PDB file of C-alpha atoms in Angstrom:
ATOM      1  CA  GLU A   1     -69.331-114.847 -99.565  1.00  0.00           C
ATOM      2  CA  ALA A   2     -67.746-118.055 -98.282  1.00  0.00           C
ATOM      3  CA  GLN A   3     -64.488-117.201 -96.631  1.00  0.00           C
ATOM      4  CA  VAL A   4     -61.901-117.824 -93.958  1.00  0.00           C
ATOM      5  CA  THR A   5     -60.829-114.629 -92.231  1.00  0.00           C
ATOM      6  CA  GLN A   6     -57.568-114.270 -90.355  1.00  0.00           C
ATOM      7  CA  ASN A   7     -56.460-111.339 -88.273  1.00  0.00           C
ATOM      8  CA  PRO A   8     -54.118-109.634 -88.179  1.00  0.00           C
ATOM      9  CA  ARG A   9     -52.578-109.893 -91.666  1.00  0.00           C
ATOM     10  CA  TYR A  10     -49.222-108.584 -90.443  1.00  0.00           C
ATOM     11  CA  LEU A  11     -47.750-108.569 -86.967  1.00  0.00           C
ATOM     12  CA  ILE A  12     -44.371-107.636 -85.565  1.00  0.00           C
ATOM     13  CA  THR A  13     -43.871-108.503 -81.923  1.00  0.00           C
ATOM     14  CA  VAL A  14     -41.137-109.015 -79.367  1.00  0.00           C
ATOM     15  CA  THR A  15     -39.912-112.253 -77.886  1.00  0.00           C
ATOM     16  CA  GLY A  16     -42.069-113.464 -75.016  1.00  0.00           C
ATOM     17  CA  LYS A  17     -45.082-111.244 -75.577  1.00  0.00           C
ATOM     18  CA  LYS A  18     -48.195-113.411 -75.800  1.00  0.00           C
ATOM     19  CA  LEU A  19     -50.232-113.050 -78.953  1.00  0.00           C
ATOM     20  CA  THR A  20     -53.323-114.501 -80.577  1.00  0.00           C
ATOM     21  CA  VAL A  21     -54.066-114.857 -84.271  1.00  0.00           C
ATOM     22  CA  THR A  22     -57.765-115.186 -84.911  1.00  0.00           C
ATOM     23  CA  CYS A  23     -59.414-117.340 -87.562  1.00  0.00           C
ATOM     24  CA  SER A  24     -63.090-117.372 -88.433  1.00  0.00           C
ATOM     25  CA  GLN A  25     -65.000-119.237 -91.141  1.00  0.00           C
ATOM     26  CA  ASN A  26     -68.584-118.721 -92.303  1.00  0.00           C
ATOM     27  CA  MET A  27     -69.110-122.046 -94.072  1.00  0.00           C
ATOM     28  CA  ASN A  28     -70.147-124.148 -91.054  1.00  0.00           C
ATOM     29  CA  HIS A  29     -67.113-126.377 -91.609  1.00  0.00           C
ATOM     30  CA  GLU A  30     -66.303-128.943 -88.954  1.00  0.00           C
ATOM     31  CA  TYR A  31     -62.602-129.295 -89.694  1.00  0.00           C
ATOM     32  CA  MET A  32     -60.180-126.432 -89.153  1.00  0.00           C
ATOM     33  CA  SER A  33     -56.411-126.333 -89.071  1.00  0.00           C
ATOM     34  CA  TRP A  34     -53.380-124.079 -88.784  1.00  0.00           C
ATOM     35  CA  TYR A  35     -50.293-124.241 -90.970  1.00  0.00           C
ATOM     36  CA  ARG A  36     -47.044-122.380 -91.043  1.00  0.00           C
ATOM     37  CA  GLN A  37     -45.163-121.792 -94.265  1.00  0.00           C
ATOM     38  CA  ASP A  38     -41.416-121.341 -94.368  1.00  0.00           C
ATOM     39  CA  PRO A  39     -39.129-121.077 -97.416  1.00  0.00           C
ATOM     40  CA  GLY A  40     -38.069-124.491 -98.654  1.00  0.00           C
ATOM     41  CA  LEU A  41     -40.234-126.323 -96.127  1.00  0.00           C
ATOM     42  CA  GLY A  42     -43.657-125.922 -97.663  1.00  0.00           C
ATOM     43  CA  LEU A  43     -46.703-125.874 -95.420  1.00  0.00           C
ATOM     44  CA  ARG A  44     -46.509-127.709 -92.134  1.00  0.00           C
ATOM     45  CA  GLN A  45     -49.544-128.370 -90.000  1.00  0.00           C
ATOM     46  CA  ILE A  46     -49.441-126.985 -86.463  1.00  0.00           C
ATOM     47  CA  TYR A  47     -52.790-128.031 -84.981  1.00  0.00           C
ATOM     48  CA  TYR A  48     -56.118-129.209 -86.268  1.00  0.00           C
ATOM     49  CA  SER A  49     -59.646-129.528 -84.956  1.00  0.00           C
ATOM     50  CA  MET A  50     -62.209-132.034 -86.123  1.00  0.00           C
ATOM     51  CA  ASN A  51     -65.061-130.296 -84.336  1.00  0.00           C
ATOM     52  CA  VAL A  52     -65.945-128.099 -81.381  1.00  0.00           C
ATOM     53  CA  GLU A  53     -63.838-128.922 -78.317  1.00  0.00           C
ATOM     54  CA  VAL A  54     -61.804-131.476 -80.317  1.00  0.00           C
ATOM     55  CA  THR A  55     -58.247-130.416 -81.135  1.00  0.00           C
ATOM     56  CA  ASP A  56     -55.067-132.332 -81.843  1.00  0.00           C
ATOM     57  CA  LYS A  57     -51.422-131.735 -82.631  1.00  0.00           C
ATOM     58  CA  GLY A  58     -50.140-131.596 -86.155  1.00  0.00           C
ATOM     59  CA  ASP A  59     -46.538-131.951 -87.234  1.00  0.00           C
ATOM     60  CA  VAL A  60     -45.071-128.851 -85.532  1.00  0.00           C
ATOM     61  CA  PRO A  61     -47.166-128.025 -82.438  1.00  0.00           C
ATOM     62  CA  GLU A  62     -44.373-126.920 -80.060  1.00  0.00           C
ATOM     63  CA  GLY A  63     -44.822-123.355 -78.853  1.00  0.00           C
ATOM     64  CA  TYR A  64     -48.450-123.084 -79.969  1.00  0.00           C
ATOM     65  CA  LYS A  65     -51.872-123.528 -78.425  1.00  0.00           C
ATOM     66  CA  VAL A  66     -55.334-123.563 -79.969  1.00  0.00           C
ATOM     67  CA  SER A  67     -58.911-123.657 -78.799  1.00  0.00           C
ATOM     68  CA  ARG A  68     -62.216-124.495 -80.480  1.00  0.00           C
ATOM     69  CA  LYS A  69     -65.051-123.235 -78.333  1.00  0.00           C
ATOM     70  CA  GLU A  70     -67.295-122.407 -81.293  1.00  0.00           C
ATOM     71  CA  LYS A  71     -67.539-124.043 -84.682  1.00  0.00           C
ATOM     72  CA  ARG A  72     -66.649-120.914 -86.637  1.00  0.00           C
ATOM     73  CA  ASN A  73     -63.562-119.798 -84.652  1.00  0.00           C
ATOM     74  CA  PHE A  74     -60.165-121.407 -84.240  1.00  0.00           C
ATOM     75  CA  PRO A  75     -57.617-119.007 -82.702  1.00  0.00           C
ATOM     76  CA  LEU A  76     -53.883-119.735 -82.642  1.00  0.00           C
ATOM     77  CA  ILE A  77     -52.134-118.691 -79.454  1.00  0.00           C
ATOM     78  CA  LEU A  78     -48.425-118.126 -78.970  1.00  0.00           C
ATOM     79  CA  GLU A  79     -47.897-117.904 -75.233  1.00  0.00           C
ATOM     80  CA  SER A  80     -44.235-116.874 -75.435  1.00  0.00           C
ATOM     81  CA  PRO A  81     -43.229-116.219 -79.037  1.00  0.00           C
ATOM     82  CA  SER A  82     -39.643-116.769 -80.087  1.00  0.00           C
ATOM     83  CA  PRO A  83     -37.790-115.691 -83.253  1.00  0.00           C
ATOM     84  CA  ASN A  84     -38.019-119.208 -84.726  1.00  0.00           C
ATOM     85  CA  GLN A  85     -41.779-118.697 -84.904  1.00  0.00           C
ATOM     86  CA  THR A  86     -41.308-115.960 -87.455  1.00  0.00           C
ATOM     87  CA  SER A  87     -43.304-117.326 -90.364  1.00  0.00           C
ATOM     88  CA  LEU A  88     -46.331-117.027 -92.605  1.00  0.00           C
ATOM     89  CA  TYR A  89     -49.354-118.613 -90.951  1.00  0.00           C
ATOM     90  CA  PHE A  90     -52.485-119.934 -92.612  1.00  0.00           C
ATOM     91  CA  CYS A  91     -55.794-121.054 -91.224  1.00  0.00           C
ATOM     92  CA  ALA A  92     -57.866-123.480 -93.291  1.00  0.00           C
ATOM     93  CA  SER A  93     -61.276-125.059 -92.978  1.00  0.00           C
ATOM     94  CA  ARG A  94     -63.182-127.811 -94.781  1.00  0.00           C
ATOM     95  CA  THR A  95     -65.976-130.291 -94.567  1.00  0.00           C
ATOM     96  CA  GLY A  96     -65.158-132.502 -97.535  1.00  0.00           C
ATOM     97  CA  ASP A  97     -61.839-132.845 -99.299  1.00  0.00           C
ATOM     98  CA  GLU A  98     -61.403-129.269-100.501  1.00  0.00           C
ATOM     99  CA  ALA A  99     -59.714-126.898 -98.064  1.00  0.00           C
ATOM    100  CA  PHE A 100     -60.432-123.178 -97.932  1.00  0.00           C
ATOM    101  CA  PHE A 101     -57.581-120.988 -96.774  1.00  0.00           C
ATOM    102  CA  GLY A 102     -57.398-117.616 -95.111  1.00  0.00           C
ATOM    103  CA  GLN A 103     -55.234-114.881 -96.572  1.00  0.00           C
ATOM    104  CA  GLY A 104     -52.387-115.511 -94.177  1.00  0.00           C
ATOM    105  CA  THR A 105     -50.759-113.781 -91.232  1.00  0.00           C
ATOM    106  CA  ARG A 106     -47.149-112.746 -91.601  1.00  0.00           C
ATOM    107  CA  LEU A 107     -45.626-112.839 -88.126  1.00  0.00           C
ATOM    108  CA  THR A 108     -42.222-111.463 -87.234  1.00  0.00           C
ATOM    109  CA  VAL A 109     -40.819-112.063 -83.751  1.00  0.00           C
ATOM    110  CA  VAL A 110     -37.821-109.907 -82.860  1.00  0.00           C
TER     111      VAL A 110
ATOM    112  CA  SER B   1     -48.519-138.229 -92.663  1.00  0.00           C
ATOM    113  CA  GLN B   2     -46.681-138.423 -95.954  1.00  0.00           C
ATOM    114  CA  GLN B   3     -45.697-135.368 -97.895  1.00  0.00           C
ATOM    115  CA  GLY B   4     -45.846-135.100-101.651  1.00  0.00           C
ATOM    116  CA  GLU B   5     -42.682-134.071-103.444  1.00  0.00           C
ATOM    117  CA  GLU B   6     -43.156-131.601-106.296  1.00  0.00           C
ATOM    118  CA  ASP B   7     -40.817-131.433-109.235  1.00  0.00           C
ATOM    119  CA  PRO B   8     -39.374-129.175-110.541  1.00  0.00           C
ATOM    120  CA  GLN B   9     -38.914-126.727-107.700  1.00  0.00           C
ATOM    121  CA  ALA B  10     -39.013-123.846-110.163  1.00  0.00           C
ATOM    122  CA  LEU B  11     -40.169-123.509-113.750  1.00  0.00           C
ATOM    123  CA  SER B  12     -39.941-120.528-116.068  1.00  0.00           C
ATOM    124  CA  ILE B  13     -41.761-120.480-119.408  1.00  0.00           C
ATOM    125  CA  GLN B  14     -43.011-118.039-122.039  1.00  0.00           C
ATOM    126  CA  GLU B  15     -46.634-117.026-122.252  1.00  0.00           C
ATOM    127  CA  GLY B  16     -48.550-119.428-124.477  1.00  0.00           C
ATOM    128  CA  GLU B  17     -46.380-122.423-123.653  1.00  0.00           C
ATOM    129  CA  ASN B  18     -47.539-125.382-121.608  1.00  0.00           C
ATOM    130  CA  ALA B  19     -46.334-125.946-118.053  1.00  0.00           C
ATOM    131  CA  THR B  20     -46.021-129.372-116.489  1.00  0.00           C
ATOM    132  CA  MET B  21     -45.266-130.083-112.868  1.00  0.00           C
ATOM    133  CA  ASN B  22     -45.167-133.384-111.043  1.00  0.00           C
ATOM    134  CA  CYS B  23     -45.903-134.752-107.612  1.00  0.00           C
ATOM    135  CA  SER B  24     -44.583-138.036-106.279  1.00  0.00           C
ATOM    136  CA  TYR B  25     -45.611-139.806-103.103  1.00  0.00           C
ATOM    137  CA  LYS B  26     -44.707-142.945-101.202  1.00  0.00           C
ATOM    138  CA  THR B  27     -47.800-144.723 -99.888  1.00  0.00           C
ATOM    139  CA  SER B  28     -51.230-145.412-101.366  1.00  0.00           C
ATOM    140  CA  ILE B  29     -53.764-142.619-101.341  1.00  0.00           C
ATOM    141  CA  ASN B  30     -57.495-142.223-101.938  1.00  0.00           C
ATOM    142  CA  ASN B  31     -57.165-138.928-103.722  1.00  0.00           C
ATOM    143  CA  LEU B  32     -54.744-136.142-104.523  1.00  0.00           C
ATOM    144  CA  GLN B  33     -55.407-132.445-104.793  1.00  0.00           C
ATOM    145  CA  TRP B  34     -53.630-129.542-106.455  1.00  0.00           C
ATOM    146  CA  TYR B  35     -53.623-126.010-105.057  1.00  0.00           C
ATOM    147  CA  ARG B  36     -52.307-122.679-106.316  1.00  0.00           C
ATOM    148  CA  GLN B  37     -50.778-119.927-104.209  1.00  0.00           C
ATOM    149  CA  ASN B  38     -50.245-116.434-105.518  1.00  0.00           C
ATOM    150  CA  SER B  39     -47.320-114.704-103.849  1.00  0.00           C
ATOM    151  CA  GLY B  40     -47.862-114.563-100.096  1.00  0.00           C
ATOM    152  CA  ARG B  41     -51.588-115.262-100.378  1.00  0.00           C
ATOM    153  CA  GLY B  42     -53.758-118.154 -99.245  1.00  0.00           C
ATOM    154  CA  LEU B  43     -53.894-121.376-101.209  1.00  0.00           C
ATOM    155  CA  VAL B  44     -56.737-121.928-103.624  1.00  0.00           C
ATOM    156  CA  HIS B  45     -58.047-125.358-104.546  1.00  0.00           C
ATOM    157  CA  LEU B  46     -57.668-126.236-108.233  1.00  0.00           C
ATOM    158  CA  ILE B  47     -58.651-129.834-108.725  1.00  0.00           C
ATOM    159  CA  LEU B  48     -59.034-133.182-106.980  1.00  0.00           C
ATOM    160  CA  ILE B  49     -58.390-136.532-108.596  1.00  0.00           C
ATOM    161  CA  ARG B  50     -59.436-139.794-106.995  1.00  0.00           C
ATOM    162  CA  SER B  51     -57.447-143.010-106.991  1.00  0.00           C
ATOM    163  CA  ASN B  52     -59.819-144.639-109.469  1.00  0.00           C
ATOM    164  CA  GLU B  53     -59.374-141.798-111.976  1.00  0.00           C
ATOM    165  CA  ARG B  54     -56.480-141.549-114.401  1.00  0.00           C
ATOM    166  CA  GLU B  55     -57.096-138.103-115.838  1.00  0.00           C
ATOM    167  CA  LYS B  56     -59.198-135.066-115.075  1.00  0.00           C
ATOM    168  CA  HIS B  57     -59.707-131.730-116.782  1.00  0.00           C
ATOM    169  CA  SER B  58     -60.760-128.317-115.568  1.00  0.00           C
ATOM    170  CA  GLY B  59     -60.510-125.496-118.083  1.00  0.00           C
ATOM    171  CA  ARG B  60     -56.832-125.227-119.080  1.00  0.00           C
ATOM    172  CA  LEU B  61     -55.799-127.655-116.360  1.00  0.00           C
ATOM    173  CA  ARG B  62     -55.200-131.329-116.903  1.00  0.00           C
ATOM    174  CA  VAL B  63     -54.288-133.610-114.035  1.00  0.00           C
ATOM    175  CA  THR B  64     -53.162-137.210-114.326  1.00  0.00           C
ATOM    176  CA  LEU B  65     -52.670-139.800-111.644  1.00  0.00           C
ATOM    177  CA  ASP B  66     -50.582-142.945-111.998  1.00  0.00           C
ATOM    178  CA  THR B  67     -51.110-145.003-108.868  1.00  0.00           C
ATOM    179  CA  SER B  68     -48.638-147.669-110.000  1.00  0.00           C
ATOM    180  CA  LYS B  69     -45.863-145.058-110.160  1.00  0.00           C
ATOM    181  CA  LYS B  70     -47.273-143.108-107.222  1.00  0.00           C
ATOM    182  CA  SER B  71     -47.150-139.869-109.121  1.00  0.00           C
ATOM    183  CA  SER B  72     -49.395-137.140-110.454  1.00  0.00           C
ATOM    184  CA  SER B  73     -48.842-134.394-112.965  1.00  0.00           C
ATOM    185  CA  LEU B  74     -50.484-131.022-113.442  1.00  0.00           C
ATOM    186  CA  LEU B  75     -50.467-129.579-116.943  1.00  0.00           C
ATOM    187  CA  ILE B  76     -51.408-125.959-117.580  1.00  0.00           C
ATOM    188  CA  THR B  77     -51.983-125.364-121.272  1.00  0.00           C
ATOM    189  CA  ALA B  78     -51.524-122.058-123.089  1.00  0.00           C
ATOM    190  CA  SER B  79     -50.122-120.407-119.983  1.00  0.00           C
ATOM    191  CA  ARG B  80     -50.704-116.763-119.151  1.00  0.00           C
ATOM    192  CA  ALA B  81     -48.797-114.286-116.999  1.00  0.00           C
ATOM    193  CA  ALA B  82     -51.620-114.596-114.460  1.00  0.00           C
ATOM    194  CA  ASP B  83     -50.701-118.271-113.981  1.00  0.00           C
ATOM    195  CA  THR B  84     -47.493-117.171-112.257  1.00  0.00           C
ATOM    196  CA  ALA B  85     -47.797-118.732-108.800  1.00  0.00           C
ATOM    197  CA  SER B  86     -46.672-121.634-106.651  1.00  0.00           C
ATOM    198  CA  TYR B  87     -48.426-124.940-107.160  1.00  0.00           C
ATOM    199  CA  PHE B  88     -48.758-127.570-104.473  1.00  0.00           C
ATOM    200  CA  CYS B  89     -50.005-131.101-104.383  1.00  0.00           C
ATOM    201  CA  ALA B  90     -51.867-132.136-101.245  1.00  0.00           C
ATOM    202  CA  LEU B  91     -52.237-135.637 -99.888  1.00  0.00           C
ATOM    203  CA  PRO B  92     -54.758-136.927 -97.347  1.00  0.00           C
ATOM    204  CA  GLY B  93     -53.365-138.339 -94.145  1.00  0.00           C
ATOM    205  CA  SER B  94     -54.596-139.817 -90.910  1.00  0.00           C
ATOM    206  CA  ALA B  95     -57.319-138.034 -88.941  1.00  0.00           C
ATOM    207  CA  ARG B  96     -58.368-136.231 -92.136  1.00  0.00           C
ATOM    208  CA  GLN B  97     -55.130-134.268 -92.208  1.00  0.00           C
ATOM    209  CA  LEU B  98     -53.968-132.721 -95.453  1.00  0.00           C
ATOM    210  CA  THR B  99     -50.242-132.466 -96.099  1.00  0.00           C
ATOM    211  CA  PHE B 100     -48.537-130.291 -98.661  1.00  0.00           C
ATOM    212  CA  GLY B 101     -45.195-130.481-100.382  1.00  0.00           C
ATOM    213  CA  SER B 102     -42.780-127.606-100.920  1.00  0.00           C
ATOM    214  CA  GLY B 103     -44.397-126.627-104.201  1.00  0.00           C
ATOM    215  CA  THR B 104     -43.339-125.698-107.730  1.00  0.00           C
ATOM    216  CA  GLN B 105     -42.772-122.006-108.403  1.00  0.00           C
ATOM    217  CA  LEU B 106     -44.059-121.250-111.900  1.00  0.00           C
ATOM    218  CA  THR B 107     -43.092-118.034-113.659  1.00  0.00           C
ATOM    219  CA  VAL B 108     -44.802-117.191-116.938  1.00  0.00           C
ATOM    220  CA  LEU B 109     -42.940-114.524-118.857  1.00  0.00           C
ATOM    221  CA  PRO B 110     -44.958-112.128-121.044  1.00  0.00           C
TER     222      PRO B 110
END
């Protein structure tokens, strides 16, 4: 089954404790991206990757890092999480116009 | 990248009625997509309409695009309780980015 898998689905962490949210897709898509969703603000793109070893900043990249060492994986790294990074995060992948989304990771930073 | 603006922000209708939501944008686009999001879940692609198309159908969905007014509408006919969700329009941007608006929250009452 074609899918984008994010882990974990839920995470509560403390300020400053490094964390990684994993994202994996099995559709051989070149393009992958991370979004955060906050009430009233819609989805905002954090980072995107057009292919292996090619990443670039989206609209809200501060406080985040990504890497794309393999085509299928695109982890999101928060080196020192802060409470303003409490949000619902989505990974998405695509080759053409249609984007496929993961189920989301609800992150709470206390 | 430009962001589409959905209208209304929230819509509540009775089962069986039609639901119409709109998306407006500012600069010319090649295509526009609509996505659905069930509460807290990942977005699911519904339909894509290209700039040279005026109307497109998919099941109970009808999408129109008016490039002169820079707006699109999504019509859901004979709505069901299962249509309760948030609906987003998505616009293509530079570097193949996809930007989303804040969405329309549709509630279909049984």
